[in-house]
mmCIF file of C-alpha atoms in Angstrom:
data_model
loop_
_atom_site.group_PDB
_atom_site.id
_atom_site.type_symbol
_atom_site.label_atom_id
_atom_site.label_comp_id
_atom_site.label_asym_id
_atom_site.label_seq_id
_atom_site.Cartn_x
_atom_site.Cartn_y
_atom_site.Cartn_z
ATOM 1 C CA MET A 132 46.408 -67.511 17.299
ATOM 2 C CA ASN A 133 46.418 -70.042 14.477
ATOM 3 C CA GLU A 134 43.580 -72.523 13.646
ATOM 4 C CA SER A 135 44.807 -75.214 15.970
ATOM 5 C CA SER A 136 44.944 -72.958 18.995
ATOM 6 C CA ILE A 137 41.247 -71.886 18.450
ATOM 7 C CA PHE A 138 39.506 -74.972 17.113
ATOM 8 C CA GLY A 139 39.346 -78.399 18.752
ATOM 9 C CA GLU A 140 40.528 -81.612 17.417
ATOM 10 C CA TRP A 141 37.310 -81.918 14.997
ATOM 11 C CA VAL A 142 39.124 -79.812 12.415
ATOM 12 C CA ASN A 143 41.254 -82.779 11.628
ATOM 13 C CA ASP A 144 38.221 -85.164 10.648
ATOM 14 C CA THR A 145 35.687 -83.069 8.787
ATOM 15 C CA GLU A 146 34.997 -85.735 6.234
ATOM 16 C CA GLU A 147 33.605 -87.802 9.050
ATOM 17 C CA LEU A 148 31.678 -84.959 10.363
ATOM 18 C CA ASN A 149 30.306 -84.249 6.904
ATOM 19 C CA LYS A 150 29.003 -87.821 6.884
ATOM 20 C CA LYS A 151 27.311 -87.655 10.169
ATOM 21 C CA PHE A 152 25.729 -84.422 9.328
ATOM 22 C CA THR A 153 24.175 -85.584 6.090
ATOM 23 C CA SER A 154 23.019 -88.666 7.497
ATOM 24 C CA ASN A 155 21.436 -87.447 10.551
ATOM 25 C CA GLN A 156 17.630 -87.572 11.112
ATOM 26 C CA PRO A 157 14.982 -86.174 10.999
ATOM 27 C CA PHE A 158 17.043 -83.522 9.195
ATOM 28 C CA PRO A 159 20.839 -82.880 8.485
ATOM 29 C CA HIS A 160 22.479 -81.510 11.532
ATOM 30 C CA ILE A 161 25.438 -82.100 13.820
ATOM 31 C CA VAL A 162 26.692 -81.145 17.350
ATOM 32 C CA ILE A 163 30.528 -80.425 17.527
ATOM 33 C CA GLU A 164 31.885 -81.189 21.022
ATOM 34 C CA ASN A 165 34.808 -78.936 22.063
ATOM 35 C CA PHE A 166 34.288 -76.688 18.821
ATOM 36 C CA LEU A 167 36.818 -74.408 20.590
ATOM 37 C CA THR A 168 39.686 -75.138 22.659
ATOM 38 C CA GLU A 169 39.721 -74.696 26.347
ATOM 39 C CA ASP A 170 42.581 -72.199 26.191
ATOM 40 C CA CYS A 171 40.701 -70.131 23.517
ATOM 41 C CA ILE A 172 37.341 -70.196 25.525
ATOM 42 C CA GLU A 173 39.385 -69.241 28.746
ATOM 43 C CA SER A 174 41.001 -66.068 26.670
ATOM 44 C CA VAL A 175 37.701 -65.193 25.197
ATOM 45 C CA CYS A 176 35.927 -65.203 28.574
ATOM 46 C CA GLN A 177 38.797 -63.332 30.196
ATOM 47 C CA ASP A 178 38.675 -60.528 27.469
ATOM 48 C CA PHE A 179 34.784 -60.450 26.993
ATOM 49 C CA PRO A 180 34.009 -56.661 27.243
ATOM 50 C CA GLU A 181 31.716 -55.202 29.873
ATOM 51 C CA TYR A 182 28.519 -53.651 28.599
ATOM 52 C CA ASN A 183 28.979 -50.076 27.374
ATOM 53 C CA GLU A 184 26.150 -47.978 26.132
ATOM 54 C CA GLU A 185 28.425 -46.326 23.614
ATOM 55 C CA THR A 186 29.426 -49.554 21.693
ATOM 56 C CA TRP A 187 26.660 -52.018 22.462
ATOM 57 C CA HIS A 188 23.066 -52.049 20.883
ATOM 58 C CA LYS A 189 20.132 -53.128 23.014
ATOM 59 C CA TYR A 190 17.375 -55.006 21.139
ATOM 60 C CA GLU A 191 14.189 -55.423 23.156
ATOM 61 C CA ASN A 192 11.137 -56.479 21.340
ATOM 62 C CA PRO A 193 8.637 -59.221 21.160
ATOM 63 C CA ILE A 194 10.966 -61.651 19.568
ATOM 64 C CA GLU A 195 14.281 -60.803 21.006
ATOM 65 C CA VAL A 196 16.041 -59.230 23.895
ATOM 66 C CA LYS A 197 19.850 -58.941 23.506
ATOM 67 C CA TYR A 198 22.678 -56.710 23.649
ATOM 68 C CA ALA A 199 25.035 -56.701 20.320
ATOM 69 C CA ASN A 200 28.389 -55.012 19.663
ATOM 70 C CA ASP A 201 29.084 -54.658 15.658
ATOM 71 C CA ARG A 202 32.257 -52.476 16.235
ATOM 72 C CA VAL A 203 35.050 -55.278 15.796
ATOM 73 C CA SER A 204 37.511 -52.419 16.464
ATOM 74 C CA THR A 205 36.568 -52.648 20.041
ATOM 75 C CA PHE A 206 37.032 -56.324 20.403
ATOM 76 C CA SER A 207 40.256 -57.691 22.266
ATOM 77 C CA PRO A 208 42.840 -59.365 20.152
ATOM 78 C CA SER A 209 41.495 -62.931 21.378
ATOM 79 C CA ILE A 210 37.997 -62.197 20.426
ATOM 80 C CA LYS A 211 39.068 -60.665 16.894
ATOM 81 C CA ASP A 212 41.071 -63.821 16.209
ATOM 82 C CA VAL A 213 37.998 -66.033 16.812
ATOM 83 C CA PHE A 214 35.790 -63.692 14.890
ATOM 84 C CA ASN A 215 38.138 -63.506 12.041
ATOM 85 C CA LYS A 216 38.862 -67.226 11.760
ATOM 86 C CA LEU A 217 35.182 -68.023 11.827
ATOM 87 C CA SER A 218 34.653 -65.797 8.676
ATOM 88 C CA SER A 219 37.848 -66.983 6.857
ATOM 89 C CA PRO A 220 38.136 -68.839 3.687
ATOM 90 C CA TRP A 221 39.920 -71.593 5.666
ATOM 91 C CA PHE A 222 37.041 -72.130 8.175
ATOM 92 C CA ILE A 223 34.254 -71.795 5.273
ATOM 93 C CA ASN A 224 35.955 -74.560 3.176
ATOM 94 C CA LYS A 225 36.320 -76.773 6.384
ATOM 95 C CA MET A 226 32.503 -76.670 6.757
#
């Protein structure tokens, strides 16, 4: 997947988003509607793995209850694509 098939139209106007982010009160913040495209969301949801004790870690303590999978090699291609794009120089420079 390329950037346009993963991220919504917001990637075409990051200068405007940056202005909104820096001027929002009471602190800099922003909400990006349609951050991912519908097709991307559909693919990730369809490919999202079932819980498996071998690949998922369970955290259960006073401040968190969650499952995590840090084995990127077990991710489907659609999930790997999103994961890799979110940590790519292209994405970081957009932000």
